[in-house]
Amino acid sequence: MSTFTIKNDLKIDMQDFRRVHELPRYGTRYAIHLNQSKRPWMRKEPRTAFNKDAAQGTTLHPSVYLIFDEYSNVFLDSKALSFRGNIEELRSTVLTKDIFWGERETVDIEEPGAIRVLVCGNTGVGKSTLINEVFGVEVTKASERARGIHDIKIPIICQDRPDLILHDSGGFESGGDKEFQQVKDFIIEMSNATEMKDRLHVIWFCIEMNSPRVQQKAAIDFFTIVSQNSEIPIVVVLTKKDEFWDLQFGRNRKKFPEFADLEAYADEELRKRTVLIEEELSDIKDGRYDSVVAVSKEDKTSIQLLAEETAHCFDHEKVRMLYIAAQVARIDLKADLAVTKTMQIYKRILKSAGSVSALPLGITTYRVTVAVAVCTAVVNAFGVPSVTAATVQQIVKSVIWDDMGRNFSVFMAECIATAGVLGTVILWGMPVFVAAGAINIPIIIPATAELLLMLSCDVILILVRAFKDCTHRCLGQPLKKDIEKAAQAYRQFAKHVHQEIKGLISKFNIVKVFQVAKIQIGVEKILEKYTKLFVEQSDIGVSRHGSDDGSEYSRVSSIEFEKAQRAMSNA
């Protein structure tokens, strides 16, 4: 039991049951999982303000900060958490003593696995299109398979994509008992797999919005089997919504002479059909689903919504990370995950950097180790299986960094450490090295933190640009040459990003270095700003000319760049 005393002496007791909840017999019953209904996550009614003079009033429970610190992957979509900054401002008010969390190892993806997805739906419903749009891979269409040879147990392995395993239910138009039983047996088998990597992680249940009632009945029967025989997350995907909308629009042109009225009617009919399907699925006895999303191939926003809703439905942290790394529809989720992993490494270096402060050459070696760790974490978060973290690090180093292992602060720290060891030897064992280590701590920690954040921002922005360029060219994932091109284009932005990172890390106030929450918010703001400058505003900073080599990016003048920055500031 841990008792937290708020600044106004209000006391809150909190007990740590996490290890009990993680026991296998509980499954995912106690996993962190936000309410996905349309109700707001936090009440918006006025509450009594925090009373600083008496032990009363409204305050935040300390467990909110535990979730922020230990389970931040739950909040990967930062747009859905606009109040986070306000919560962080109250941290010092709520947490007035040392916290008991932060000692455990965090979930990591240093050894990435594969996300396993079952796609269900009638032949021609658009399953292949969904896979292509969300994961950026070409798969064999169900309509091209010979009837009678389809086996749901045989996974679809995509070339050069070890991070993705797909299963296809095949069409279930006929509604045959044999097909239904095969799917039921497969789902039960995958649900009972011992290892997480062998389990089925999510089901996309596809229903065509404009399909006849006969096929809808078969779909509902199939949905009953799926939902009643597993706890696997289910996302219901209503496909070809554009065709349904066009049909409603065309049929009622004479009824609505005004174009705006006709559009509004088609939108309303689309909404009604979505609600009708949701009601049908909700009426199924013991049936369940996690989300319903209407999509069409040409509506990129709907594809992005499907990617986001799928990411939110996972209870297991590692599975959520594997999915985010594999999908290509929401690059911002990859960037958010990369920031989360970066800050986990950041917290670790705050604890461990001092241990090498008295070792000659240990400081430089440690910084190189940190550089490797952050590159690995960011690359794994983005999911680029065809390019290793070492390759990305080398690209960044050769294009942007002259020497990741040294700067003046590090040189001074190495000299002090060396002097400490020599002093200890000369003075017959007097622990001079301890004093040297103590002197080095306020030098090493800010310098290493600065390196970590600058390198992380560099790699994140380069990979975001590379992914965006591949998306524009209808490619799934970037290759080495795509990353090299993005790195070349980023060179003129790097010094500006580095200057802003240095503004976050104070070399003369080490206390600020330990304000992890504020540092993370600052990093997110820097990434948001330069994502708009470097990635989204293609007419600012970089222009493309269509050549196949790295010279296709041309520089713009510093005057144009400054104009862009001022425009961003005034926006």
XYZ file of C-alpha atoms in Angstrom:
571
model
C 0.000 0.000 0.000
C 1.317 3.430 -0.939
C -0.187 6.659 0.403
C -0.002 9.798 -1.719
C -0.358 13.127 0.049
C -1.562 15.916 -2.206
C -0.198 19.413 -1.581
C -3.312 20.344 0.392
C -2.797 17.276 2.665
C -5.557 15.251 0.985
C -4.442 11.592 1.247
C -5.019 8.895 -1.373
C -4.192 5.221 -0.810
C -3.083 3.171 -3.796
C -2.113 -0.484 -3.974
C -0.187 -2.151 -6.797
C -2.000 -5.277 -8.050
C -0.437 -5.280 -11.506
C 1.623 -8.423 -11.041
C -1.448 -10.307 -9.835
C -3.490 -9.097 -12.798
C -0.807 -10.263 -15.231
C -1.113 -13.900 -14.131
C -2.132 -16.167 -17.055
C -5.373 -17.264 -15.406
C -6.762 -13.738 -15.646
C -6.112 -13.382 -19.379
C -6.693 -9.754 -20.455
C -9.416 -9.105 -17.881
C -7.435 -6.356 -16.184
C -5.660 -4.912 -19.237
C -5.664 -1.152 -19.757
C -8.467 -0.536 -22.280
C -10.168 2.792 -22.840
C -13.917 2.932 -23.239
C -14.541 3.082 -26.991
C -18.193 4.143 -26.766
C -19.332 7.579 -27.823
C -19.518 8.726 -24.202
C -16.697 11.047 -23.153
C -13.850 9.379 -21.283
C -13.824 12.130 -18.645
C -16.861 13.977 -17.337
C -17.222 17.547 -18.477
C -19.544 18.815 -15.732
C -18.140 21.599 -13.558
C -16.389 20.306 -10.451
C -15.152 21.946 -7.300
C -11.737 23.388 -8.027
C -8.642 22.112 -6.251
C -8.583 23.634 -2.792
C -5.012 24.532 -1.893
C -5.964 25.586 1.657
C -7.837 22.484 2.836
C -7.907 18.729 2.268
C -10.965 18.822 0.022
C -12.027 19.479 -3.551
C -11.369 17.683 -6.825
C -7.997 16.208 -7.676
C -6.543 13.662 -10.071
C -5.975 10.131 -8.850
C -2.248 9.168 -8.915
C -3.096 6.146 -11.075
C -3.679 8.531 -13.990
C 0.039 9.273 -13.955
C 0.863 5.582 -13.623
C -1.015 4.980 -16.897
C 0.759 7.924 -18.526
C 4.162 6.664 -17.421
C 3.785 2.896 -17.774
C 1.030 2.369 -20.373
C 1.439 5.381 -22.630
C 0.818 3.242 -25.723
C -2.871 3.355 -24.829
C -2.798 7.052 -25.726
C -0.885 6.824 -28.980
C -3.294 9.037 -30.878
C -2.306 12.356 -29.310
C -5.214 14.175 -30.979
C -7.567 12.203 -28.743
C -5.733 13.413 -25.656
C -5.691 17.191 -25.982
C -6.029 17.584 -22.208
C -2.769 15.765 -21.511
C -0.737 18.959 -21.143
C -3.127 20.258 -18.477
C -2.854 16.978 -16.577
C 0.939 17.125 -16.657
C 0.877 20.634 -15.176
C -0.714 19.150 -12.041
C 1.857 16.352 -11.691
C 3.917 18.151 -9.036
C 0.715 18.915 -7.112
C -0.536 15.322 -7.073
C 2.789 13.469 -6.843
C 4.617 15.088 -3.955
C 6.670 11.992 -3.072
C 8.619 9.273 -4.876
C 6.429 7.043 -7.014
C 6.517 3.263 -6.734
C 6.178 2.572 -10.451
C 8.868 2.879 -13.077
C 11.034 0.080 -11.706
C 9.659 -2.652 -13.948
C 10.877 -3.417 -17.438
C 8.628 -1.876 -20.061
C 7.122 -3.772 -22.972
C 9.450 -3.463 -25.937
C 9.691 -4.625 -29.524
C 13.422 -5.092 -29.846
C 12.542 -8.483 -31.358
C 9.571 -7.654 -33.576
C 7.070 -10.373 -34.333
C 4.163 -10.439 -36.745
C 0.606 -9.182 -36.401
C -1.864 -11.922 -37.391
C -5.131 -10.779 -38.985
C -8.181 -12.779 -40.099
C -10.170 -11.073 -42.855
C -13.719 -12.384 -43.216
C -16.270 -11.552 -45.887
C -17.982 -12.562 -49.093
C -16.024 -12.909 -52.304
C -15.750 -9.486 -53.943
C -16.497 -7.542 -50.759
C -13.147 -5.763 -51.024
C -10.925 -7.706 -48.630
C -7.842 -7.462 -50.834
C -8.351 -3.728 -51.250
C -8.497 -3.244 -47.477
C -5.274 -5.169 -46.965
C -3.556 -3.239 -49.733
C -4.641 0.140 -48.365
C -3.960 -0.464 -44.661
C -0.819 -2.603 -44.859
C 0.555 -1.530 -48.238
C 0.900 -5.060 -49.647
C -0.479 -6.753 -52.737
C -2.268 -10.027 -52.008
C -3.972 -12.596 -54.178
C -7.612 -11.701 -54.505
C -10.096 -14.231 -53.172
C -11.968 -14.207 -56.512
C -8.821 -15.519 -58.252
C -8.579 -18.637 -56.072
C -9.996 -21.875 -57.341
C -13.029 -23.034 -55.413
C -12.527 -26.040 -53.151
C -8.843 -25.473 -52.398
C -9.172 -22.574 -49.968
C -8.009 -23.331 -46.432
C -8.401 -20.727 -43.713
C -5.546 -22.319 -41.742
C -2.982 -21.628 -44.450
C -1.588 -18.148 -43.808
C -0.960 -15.628 -46.561
C 2.706 -14.678 -46.194
C 3.479 -11.415 -47.946
C 6.848 -11.062 -49.659
C 9.360 -8.949 -47.686
C 6.807 -8.510 -44.885
C 7.737 -10.795 -41.984
C 5.750 -8.433 -39.743
C 2.384 -9.429 -41.258
C 0.474 -12.743 -41.363
C -2.953 -12.832 -42.994
C -5.735 -15.408 -42.983
C -8.723 -15.289 -45.338
C -12.027 -16.899 -44.401
C -13.005 -17.225 -48.050
C -16.511 -16.335 -49.186
C -19.476 -17.485 -47.125
C -22.295 -16.628 -49.533
C -23.633 -20.172 -49.555
C -23.848 -20.279 -45.775
C -22.823 -23.934 -45.702
C -22.451 -25.623 -42.338
C -19.083 -27.089 -43.353
C -17.545 -23.664 -44.065
C -18.913 -22.234 -40.831
C -17.563 -25.162 -38.798
C -14.091 -24.763 -40.330
C -13.983 -21.119 -39.351
C -15.285 -21.897 -35.854
C -12.632 -24.586 -35.315
C -9.886 -22.275 -36.579
C -10.899 -19.394 -34.312
C -11.117 -21.637 -31.236
C -7.714 -23.165 -32.050
C -6.068 -19.767 -32.513
C -7.685 -18.373 -29.354
C -6.241 -21.212 -27.270
C -2.676 -20.932 -28.610
C -0.172 -20.701 -25.756
C 2.236 -18.248 -27.347
C 1.036 -14.750 -28.206
C 2.784 -14.936 -31.601
C 0.704 -17.983 -32.558
C -2.641 -16.390 -31.676
C -5.030 -14.556 -33.933
C -4.776 -10.896 -32.949
C -7.707 -9.213 -34.695
C -10.603 -10.024 -37.017
C -11.817 -7.710 -39.754
C -15.386 -8.713 -40.478
C -16.303 -7.224 -43.872
C -19.882 -6.539 -44.945
C -20.764 -4.789 -48.189
C -23.097 -1.887 -47.417
C -25.131 -2.412 -50.564
C -25.423 -6.207 -50.404
C -28.772 -8.065 -50.617
C -30.539 -9.207 -47.457
C -29.813 -12.884 -48.269
C -26.080 -12.260 -48.066
C -26.542 -10.084 -44.986
C -28.261 -13.045 -43.288
C -25.311 -15.291 -44.097
C -22.975 -12.623 -42.775
C -24.893 -12.369 -39.502
C -24.836 -16.163 -39.051
C -21.100 -16.089 -39.636
C -20.685 -13.164 -37.256
C -22.482 -15.161 -34.552
C -19.918 -17.939 -34.816
C -16.992 -15.519 -34.719
C -18.159 -13.425 -31.773
C -19.402 -16.274 -29.577
C -16.298 -18.449 -29.773
C -13.418 -16.126 -28.958
C -12.340 -12.935 -27.217
C -10.365 -11.784 -30.253
C -11.046 -8.113 -31.100
C -13.552 -7.741 -33.941
C -13.731 -4.702 -36.198
C -16.767 -4.690 -38.477
C -15.814 -3.096 -41.793
C -18.645 -1.820 -44.007
C -17.094 -1.766 -47.454
C -17.942 0.107 -50.666
C -19.689 2.943 -48.910
C -19.015 5.143 -51.942
C -21.100 2.829 -54.143
C -23.980 2.940 -51.653
C -23.726 6.749 -51.460
C -23.628 7.091 -55.258
C -26.691 4.858 -55.566
C -28.697 6.984 -53.122
C -27.485 10.139 -54.837
C -28.448 8.940 -58.332
C -31.861 7.588 -57.411
C -33.081 10.817 -55.872
C -31.893 13.509 -58.268
C -35.433 14.444 -59.262
C -36.571 14.484 -55.642
C -33.935 17.035 -54.573
C -33.275 19.740 -57.194
C -30.717 21.434 -54.942
C -27.304 19.740 -55.013
C -26.619 20.415 -51.320
C -29.951 18.846 -50.312
C -29.203 15.795 -52.443
C -25.795 15.353 -50.823
C -27.308 15.697 -47.359
C -29.903 13.042 -48.207
C -27.238 10.589 -49.413
C -25.177 11.227 -46.269
C -28.204 10.576 -44.072
C -29.060 7.328 -45.883
C -25.468 6.211 -45.417
C -25.723 6.939 -41.697
C -29.046 5.071 -41.448
C -27.639 2.000 -43.167
C -24.645 2.001 -40.820
C -26.914 2.259 -37.770
C -29.156 -0.515 -39.128
C -26.228 -2.911 -39.505
C -24.970 -1.992 -36.016
C -28.428 -2.737 -34.577
C -28.601 -6.078 -36.373
C -25.228 -7.091 -34.970
C -26.108 -5.826 -31.480
C -29.267 -7.948 -31.484
C -27.274 -11.157 -31.909
C -27.398 -13.174 -28.700
C -24.012 -13.074 -26.960
C -22.627 -11.292 -30.014
C -20.043 -8.558 -29.688
C -17.834 -6.271 -31.724
C -15.280 -3.608 -30.864
C -15.924 -1.074 -33.603
C -17.845 -0.470 -36.829
C -16.188 1.493 -39.632
C -17.562 2.329 -43.088
C -14.830 2.559 -45.737
C -14.219 2.968 -49.435
C -11.013 2.722 -51.415
C -11.091 6.321 -52.635
C -11.865 7.761 -49.192
C -8.441 7.856 -47.525
C -9.931 9.341 -44.365
C -12.105 6.243 -43.887
C -9.075 3.964 -44.366
C -7.177 5.984 -41.763
C -10.142 5.693 -39.392
C -10.124 1.909 -39.841
C -6.403 1.826 -39.008
C -6.969 3.964 -35.911
C -9.997 2.028 -34.641
C -8.136 -1.248 -35.065
C -5.191 0.094 -33.071
C -7.515 1.096 -30.227
C -9.178 -2.321 -29.893
C -6.138 -4.260 -28.613
C -5.830 -5.067 -24.909
C -2.271 -6.351 -25.152
C 0.377 -3.641 -25.417
C 2.821 -5.576 -27.576
C 0.122 -6.574 -30.058
C -0.899 -2.925 -30.407
C 2.715 -1.989 -31.135
C 3.102 -4.784 -33.698
C -0.031 -3.639 -35.502
C 1.002 0.017 -35.567
C 4.403 -0.934 -36.945
C 2.829 -3.071 -39.708
C 0.117 -0.671 -40.928
C 0.920 2.202 -43.296
C -2.364 4.137 -43.311
C -1.650 6.157 -40.149
C 2.000 7.242 -40.201
C 1.310 9.560 -37.250
C 0.597 6.525 -35.056
C 4.038 5.186 -35.925
C 5.590 8.526 -34.967
C 3.660 8.572 -31.672
C 4.853 5.047 -30.890
C 8.430 6.031 -31.737
C 8.237 8.980 -29.316
C 6.867 6.694 -26.614
C 9.739 4.217 -27.065
C 12.255 7.097 -27.156
C 11.018 8.451 -23.832
C 11.256 5.002 -22.261
C 14.925 4.911 -23.256
C 15.260 8.509 -22.013
C 14.060 7.478 -18.561
C 16.546 4.625 -18.482
C 19.521 6.822 -19.348
C 18.609 9.248 -16.553
C 19.096 6.355 -14.151
C 22.133 4.724 -15.736
C 24.215 7.505 -17.314
C 25.876 8.339 -13.992
C 27.284 4.811 -13.718
C 29.824 5.490 -16.490
C 30.703 9.023 -15.405
C 34.039 7.995 -13.854
C 35.194 5.626 -16.627
C 37.562 6.910 -19.317
C 36.097 6.148 -22.767
C 33.048 4.738 -21.009
C 31.114 7.929 -21.703
C 31.684 7.810 -25.455
C 30.923 4.085 -25.563
C 27.726 4.658 -23.599
C 26.562 7.402 -25.974
C 27.129 5.144 -28.963
C 25.108 2.433 -27.203
C 22.292 4.935 -26.621
C 22.387 5.951 -30.307
C 22.045 2.307 -31.382
C 19.180 1.736 -28.919
C 17.155 4.744 -30.040
C 17.632 3.971 -33.748
C 16.508 0.390 -33.147
C 13.457 1.497 -31.181
C 12.357 4.072 -33.777
C 12.900 1.776 -36.767
C 10.990 -1.036 -35.063
C 8.159 1.364 -34.219
C 7.878 2.336 -37.876
C 8.137 -1.246 -39.047
C 10.674 -1.254 -41.886
C 11.684 -4.943 -42.059
C 13.594 -4.500 -45.326
C 15.946 -1.914 -43.748
C 17.859 -2.554 -40.521
C 18.271 -0.056 -37.711
C 22.034 -0.064 -38.313
C 21.461 0.981 -41.922
C 19.209 3.865 -40.890
C 21.707 4.953 -38.247
C 24.502 4.948 -40.824
C 22.386 6.992 -43.249
C 21.624 9.579 -40.576
C 25.236 9.671 -39.413
C 26.700 10.095 -42.896
C 24.188 12.714 -43.998
C 23.563 14.760 -40.854
C 26.006 13.901 -38.071
C 29.764 14.283 -38.245
C 30.384 12.256 -35.087
C 27.676 10.812 -32.870
C 30.171 9.790 -30.208
C 31.720 13.156 -29.340
C 31.174 16.834 -28.702
C 32.982 19.337 -26.504
C 31.051 18.390 -23.343
C 31.876 14.743 -23.840
C 35.537 15.588 -24.472
C 35.674 17.515 -21.186
C 33.965 14.685 -19.319
C 36.438 12.149 -20.740
C 39.346 14.352 -19.596
C 37.887 14.627 -16.095
C 37.307 10.861 -15.881
C 40.843 10.162 -17.065
C 42.257 12.654 -14.540
C 40.212 10.959 -11.799
C 41.603 7.512 -12.580
C 45.175 8.823 -12.833
C 44.746 10.703 -9.547
C 43.576 7.548 -7.836
C 46.622 5.646 -9.088
C 49.116 8.394 -8.238
C 47.684 8.931 -4.755
C 47.825 5.225 -3.927
C 44.153 4.419 -4.070
C 42.607 7.635 -2.842
C 39.159 7.659 -4.490
C 39.719 10.694 -6.689
C 37.743 8.934 -9.439
C 34.597 9.205 -7.272
C 34.909 12.991 -7.197
C 35.550 12.999 -10.961
C 32.433 10.934 -11.514
C 30.370 13.318 -9.395
C 31.651 16.266 -11.423
C 30.812 14.481 -14.683
C 27.208 13.566 -13.854
C 25.739 17.047 -14.615
C 27.783 17.046 -17.832
C 27.039 13.550 -19.119
C 23.318 13.325 -18.462
C 22.301 16.487 -20.399
C 24.728 15.676 -23.231
C 23.426 12.116 -23.578
C 19.791 13.244 -23.301
C 20.428 15.831 -26.014
C 21.973 13.214 -28.307
C 19.076 10.829 -27.720
C 16.365 13.372 -28.512
C 18.098 14.903 -31.529
C 18.797 11.507 -33.086
C 15.261 10.303 -32.371
C 13.679 13.390 -33.976
C 15.990 13.063 -36.981
C 15.106 9.430 -37.610
C 11.373 9.962 -36.984
C 11.115 12.895 -39.412
C 13.168 11.102 -42.073
C 11.040 7.950 -41.825
C 7.780 9.912 -41.828
C 8.914 11.648 -45.028
C 10.007 8.361 -46.606
C 6.665 6.712 -45.778
C 4.696 9.698 -47.080
C 6.626 9.678 -50.352
C 5.963 5.951 -50.764
C 2.273 6.522 -50.075
C 2.123 9.157 -52.814
C 3.705 6.665 -55.217
C 1.275 3.932 -54.092
C 4.075 1.901 -52.507
C 3.729 0.234 -49.139
C 6.993 0.642 -47.270
C 10.155 2.606 -48.037
C 13.360 0.972 -49.200
C 16.894 2.057 -48.377
C 17.034 4.451 -51.340
C 13.792 6.132 -50.198
C 15.230 6.718 -46.738
C 18.465 8.052 -48.218
C 16.513 10.554 -50.330
C 14.483 11.685 -47.337
C 17.677 12.075 -45.287
C 19.241 14.243 -48.000
C 16.162 16.467 -48.046
C 16.190 16.727 -44.250
C 19.722 18.152 -44.028
C 18.634 21.792 -44.150
C 16.048 21.207 -41.420
C 18.339 19.280 -39.074
C 20.118 22.270 -37.533
C 16.796 23.958 -36.732
C 15.457 20.805 -35.075
C 18.688 20.409 -33.098
C 18.539 24.009 -31.888
C 15.021 23.503 -30.551
C 16.014 20.254 -28.836
C 18.904 22.080 -27.163
C 16.356 24.607 -25.928
C 14.539 21.771 -24.126
C 17.686 20.375 -22.491
C 19.350 22.870 -20.169
C 23.041 22.163 -19.626
C 23.088 24.513 -16.649
C 19.931 23.252 -14.899
C 20.006 19.475 -14.609
C 16.635 19.480 -12.803
C 14.921 20.341 -16.098
C 16.466 17.276 -17.708
C 14.514 15.099 -15.242
C 11.150 16.716 -16.071
C 10.351 13.866 -18.434
C 6.700 14.730 -19.076
C 7.526 18.304 -20.099
C 10.407 17.085 -22.252
C 8.082 14.664 -24.064
C 5.458 17.332 -24.718
C 8.212 19.595 -26.047
C 9.497 16.864 -28.378
C 5.979 16.214 -29.670
C 5.518 19.909 -30.445
C 8.836 20.036 -32.304
C 7.891 16.974 -34.351
C 4.453 18.391 -35.129
C 5.986 21.668 -36.298
C 8.634 20.128 -38.531
C 6.330 17.448 -39.857
C 4.280 20.284 -41.316
C 7.354 22.105 -42.593
C 9.379 19.161 -43.876
C 6.797 16.503 -44.716
C 3.382 17.969 -45.399
C 4.282 21.304 -47.034
C 5.999 19.969 -50.111
C 6.271 23.448 -51.572
C 8.417 24.646 -48.603
C 11.951 23.483 -47.942
C 12.026 20.763 -50.602
C 10.790 20.459 -54.160
C 10.740 17.319 -56.225
C 11.810 16.972 -59.856
C 11.222 13.305 -60.499
C 14.774 11.992 -60.875
C 15.717 8.618 -59.454
C 18.765 9.685 -57.478
C 19.247 11.627 -54.294
C 19.571 14.890 -56.226
C 15.852 15.029 -56.930
C 15.473 17.210 -53.843
C 16.517 20.818 -54.329
C 17.235 23.255 -51.542
C 15.329 26.441 -51.063
C 16.818 29.551 -49.630
C 17.018 30.205 -45.904
C 14.800 33.247 -46.500
C 11.989 31.016 -47.775
C 12.487 28.706 -44.805
C 12.257 31.603 -42.345
C 9.080 32.817 -44.086
C 7.614 29.343 -43.652
C 8.519 29.317 -39.964
C 6.902 32.717 -39.417
C 3.794 31.546 -41.237
C 3.663 28.500 -38.938
C 4.048 30.691 -35.852
C 1.258 33.041 -36.926
C -1.110 30.240 -37.888
